[in-house]
Coordinates of N, CA and C in Angstrom, one line a residue:
X13 N 0.9 -1.3 0.1 CA 0.1 0.0 0.0 C 0.9 1.2 0.0
X14 N 0.7 2.1 -1.0 CA 1.4 3.3 -1.0 C 0.6 4.5 -0.6
X15 N 1.3 5.5 -0.1 CA 0.6 6.7 0.1 C 0.4 7.7 -1.1
X16 N -0.5 8.4 -1.0 CA -0.7 9.3 -2.3 C 0.3 10.3 -2.3
X17 N 0.7 10.6 -3.4 CA 1.8 11.7 -3.7 C 1.2 13.1 -3.5
X18 N 1.8 13.8 -2.5 CA 1.5 15.2 -2.2 C 2.4 16.1 -2.8
X19 N 1.8 17.1 -3.7 CA 2.5 18.1 -4.3 C 2.9 19.2 -3.3
X20 N 4.2 19.3 -3.1 CA 4.7 20.0 -2.0 C 4.4 21.6 -2.4
X21 N 4.7 22.0 -3.7 CA 4.6 23.3 -4.1 C 3.1 23.8 -3.8
X22 N 2.0 23.0 -4.2 CA 0.7 23.3 -4.0 C 0.3 23.4 -2.6
X23 N 0.9 22.5 -1.8 CA 0.6 22.6 -0.4 C 1.2 23.9 0.3
X24 N 2.4 24.3 -0.1 CA 3.0 25.5 0.4 C 2.1 26.8 0.0
X25 N 1.6 26.7 -1.3 CA 0.9 27.8 -1.7 C -0.5 27.9 -1.0
X26 N -1.1 26.6 -0.7 CA -2.3 26.6 0.0 C -2.2 27.1 1.4
X27 N -1.0 26.8 2.0 CA -0.8 27.2 3.5 C -0.6 28.8 3.5
X28 N 0.2 29.3 2.5 CA 0.4 30.7 2.4 C -0.8 31.5 2.2
X29 N -1.7 31.0 1.3 CA -2.9 31.7 1.1 C -4.0 31.6 2.1
X30 N -4.0 30.4 2.9 CA -4.7 30.2 4.0 C -4.4 31.1 5.2
X31 N -3.1 31.3 5.4 CA -2.6 32.1 6.4 C -2.9 33.6 6.3
X32 N -2.7 34.0 5.0 CA -3.1 35.4 4.8 C -4.6 35.6 4.8
X33 N -5.5 34.8 4.4 CA -6.8 34.9 4.6 C -7.2 34.9 6.0
X34 N -6.6 34.1 6.8 CA -6.8 33.9 8.3 C -6.5 35.2 8.9
X35 N -5.4 35.9 8.4 CA -4.9 37.1 9.1 C -5.9 38.2 8.7
X36 N -6.4 38.3 7.4 CA -7.5 39.2 7.1 C -8.7 39.1 8.0
X37 N -8.9 37.9 8.5 CA -10.1 37.8 9.2 C -9.8 38.0 10.7
X38 N -8.7 38.5 11.0 CA -8.3 38.7 12.4 C -7.9 37.6 13.2
X39 N -7.4 36.6 12.7 CA -7.1 35.3 13.4 C -8.2 34.7 14.1
X40 N -9.4 34.8 13.7 CA -10.5 34.3 14.3 C -10.7 32.8 13.8
X41 N -11.1 31.9 14.6 CA -11.1 30.5 14.3 C -9.8 29.9 14.2
X42 N -9.8 28.7 13.5 CA -8.6 28.0 13.3 C -7.9 28.1 11.9
X43 N -6.6 28.1 11.8 CA -6.0 28.2 10.5 C -6.5 27.0 9.6
X44 N -6.7 25.7 10.2 CA -7.1 24.6 9.5 C -8.6 24.7 8.8
X45 N -9.3 25.7 9.4 CA -10.6 26.1 8.8 C -10.3 26.7 7.4
X46 N -9.4 27.4 7.2 CA -9.0 28.1 5.9 C -8.4 27.2 4.9
X47 N -8.0 26.1 5.3 CA -7.2 25.2 4.4 C -8.3 24.1 3.9
X48 N -8.3 23.8 2.5 CA -9.2 22.8 2.1 C -8.5 21.5 2.0
X49 N -9.2 20.4 1.9 CA -8.6 19.1 2.0 C -7.9 18.7 0.7
X50 N -7.1 17.8 0.7 CA -6.2 17.4 -0.4 C -6.9 17.0 -1.7
X51 N -8.2 16.6 -1.5 CA -8.9 16.1 -2.8 C -10.1 17.1 -3.0
X52 N -10.1 18.0 -2.4 CA -11.1 19.2 -2.6 C -10.8 20.1 -3.6
X53 N -11.7 20.4 -4.5 CA -11.4 21.6 -5.4 C -12.6 22.6 -5.1
X54 N -12.3 23.5 -4.1 CA -13.4 24.4 -3.7 C -12.9 25.8 -3.9
X55 N -13.9 26.7 -3.4 CA -13.6 28.2 -3.5 C -12.4 28.5 -2.6
X56 N -12.2 27.8 -1.5 CA -11.0 28.1 -0.6 C -9.7 27.7 -1.3
X57 N -9.7 26.5 -2.2 CA -8.5 26.2 -2.7 C -8.1 27.4 -3.8
X58 N -9.2 27.7 -4.5 CA -8.9 28.8 -5.5 C -8.5 30.0 -4.9
X59 N -9.2 30.4 -3.8 CA -8.9 31.7 -3.1 C -7.5 31.7 -2.6
X60 N -7.1 30.5 -2.0 CA -5.8 30.4 -1.5 C -4.6 30.5 -2.6
X61 N -4.8 29.8 -3.7 CA -4.0 29.9 -4.8 C -3.9 31.3 -5.3
X62 N -4.9 32.1 -5.5 CA -5.0 33.3 -6.1 C -4.1 34.3 -5.1
X63 N -4.5 34.3 -3.8 CA -3.7 35.0 -2.8 C -2.3 34.7 -2.7
X64 N -1.9 33.4 -2.7 CA -0.6 33.1 -2.7 C 0.2 33.5 -4.0
X65 N -0.4 33.4 -5.1 CA 0.3 33.8 -6.3 C 0.6 35.4 -6.3
X66 N -0.4 36.1 -5.9 CA -0.3 37.7 -5.8 C 0.9 37.9 -4.7
X67 N 0.8 37.1 -3.6 CA 1.8 37.3 -2.6 C 3.2 37.0 -3.1
X68 N 3.4 35.9 -3.8 CA 4.8 35.6 -4.4 C 5.2 36.5 -5.4
X69 N 4.3 37.0 -6.3 CA 4.8 38.0 -7.3 C 5.1 39.4 -6.5
X70 N 4.3 39.7 -5.5 CA 4.6 41.0 -4.8 C 6.1 40.9 -4.1
X71 N 6.4 39.7 -3.4 CA 7.6 39.5 -2.8 C 8.7 39.6 -3.8
X72 N 8.5 38.9 -5.0 CA 9.5 38.8 -6.0 C 9.8 40.1 -6.6
X73 N 8.9 41.0 -6.8 CA 8.9 42.3 -7.4 C 9.7 43.2 -6.4
X74 N 9.4 43.0 -5.1 CA 10.1 43.8 -4.1 C 11.6 43.5 -4.1
X75 N 11.9 42.1 -4.2 CA 13.3 41.7 -4.1 C 14.0 42.2 -5.3
X76 N 13.5 42.1 -6.5 CA 14.0 42.7 -7.7 C 14.3 44.1 -7.7
X77 N 13.4 44.9 -7.1 CA 13.5 46.3 -7.0 C 14.5 46.7 -6.0
X78 N 14.7 45.9 -5.1 CA 15.9 46.2 -4.0 C 17.1 45.9 -4.7
X79 N 17.3 44.7 -5.3 CA 18.6 44.4 -6.0 C 19.0 45.4 -7.0
X80 N 18.1 46.0 -7.8 CA 18.4 46.9 -8.8 C 18.8 48.2 -8.1
X81 N 18.2 48.5 -7.1 CA 18.6 49.8 -6.3 C 20.0 49.6 -5.7
X82 N 20.3 48.3 -5.1 CA 21.6 48.2 -4.7 C 22.7 48.2 -5.6
X83 N 22.3 47.6 -6.9 CA 23.3 47.5 -8.0 C 23.7 48.9 -8.6
X84 N 22.6 49.8 -8.6 CA 22.7 51.2 -9.0 C 23.7 51.9 -8.0
X85 N 23.4 51.7 -6.6 CA 24.2 52.4 -5.5 C 25.7 51.9 -5.8
X86 N 25.9 50.6 -6.0 CA 27.3 50.1 -6.0 C 28.0 50.7 -7.2
X87 N 27.3 50.9 -8.3 CA 28.0 51.5 -9.4 C 28.2 52.9 -9.3
X88 N 27.4 53.6 -8.5 CA 27.6 55.1 -8.2 C 28.8 55.2 -7.3
X89 N 28.9 54.2 -6.3 CA 30.1 54.3 -5.4 C 31.4 54.1 -6.1
X90 N 31.3 53.3 -7.1 CA 32.6 53.0 -7.9 C 33.0 54.1 -8.9
X91 N 32.0 55.0 -9.1 CA 32.2 56.0 -10.0 C 31.8 55.8 -11.4
X92 N 31.1 54.6 -11.6 CA 30.8 54.2 -12.9 C 29.4 54.8 -13.3
X93 N 29.3 55.4 -14.4 CA 28.1 55.8 -14.8 C 27.6 55.2 -16.1
X94 N 26.4 54.7 -16.1 CA 25.9 53.9 -17.3 C 25.0 54.8 -18.0
X95 N 25.3 55.2 -19.2 CA 24.4 56.0 -20.1 C 23.6 55.1 -21.1
X96 N 22.3 55.2 -20.8 CA 21.4 54.4 -21.7 C 21.0 55.3 -23.0
X97 N 21.2 54.7 -24.1 CA 20.8 55.5 -25.4 C 19.6 54.7 -25.9
X98 N 18.8 55.5 -26.5 CA 17.6 54.8 -27.1 C 17.8 54.8 -28.6

């Protein structure tokens, strides 16, 4: 007898979305109430997926923005000026 394969990536997205939804509700109830079961395809699953996707893209865009800003500051400290021509 083998256990069903759990997709770790979707589980992580489900937990992130559930936690954010739970936080918006003021941490009322239980976190497990916001997570749908492994074989369910419900509104909770879709809500958690959408919230998690938005959160991941938001974090990624912030990280990229900070990296670009740091790169620009390093170039200015070295005295290098990059001129962009169009």
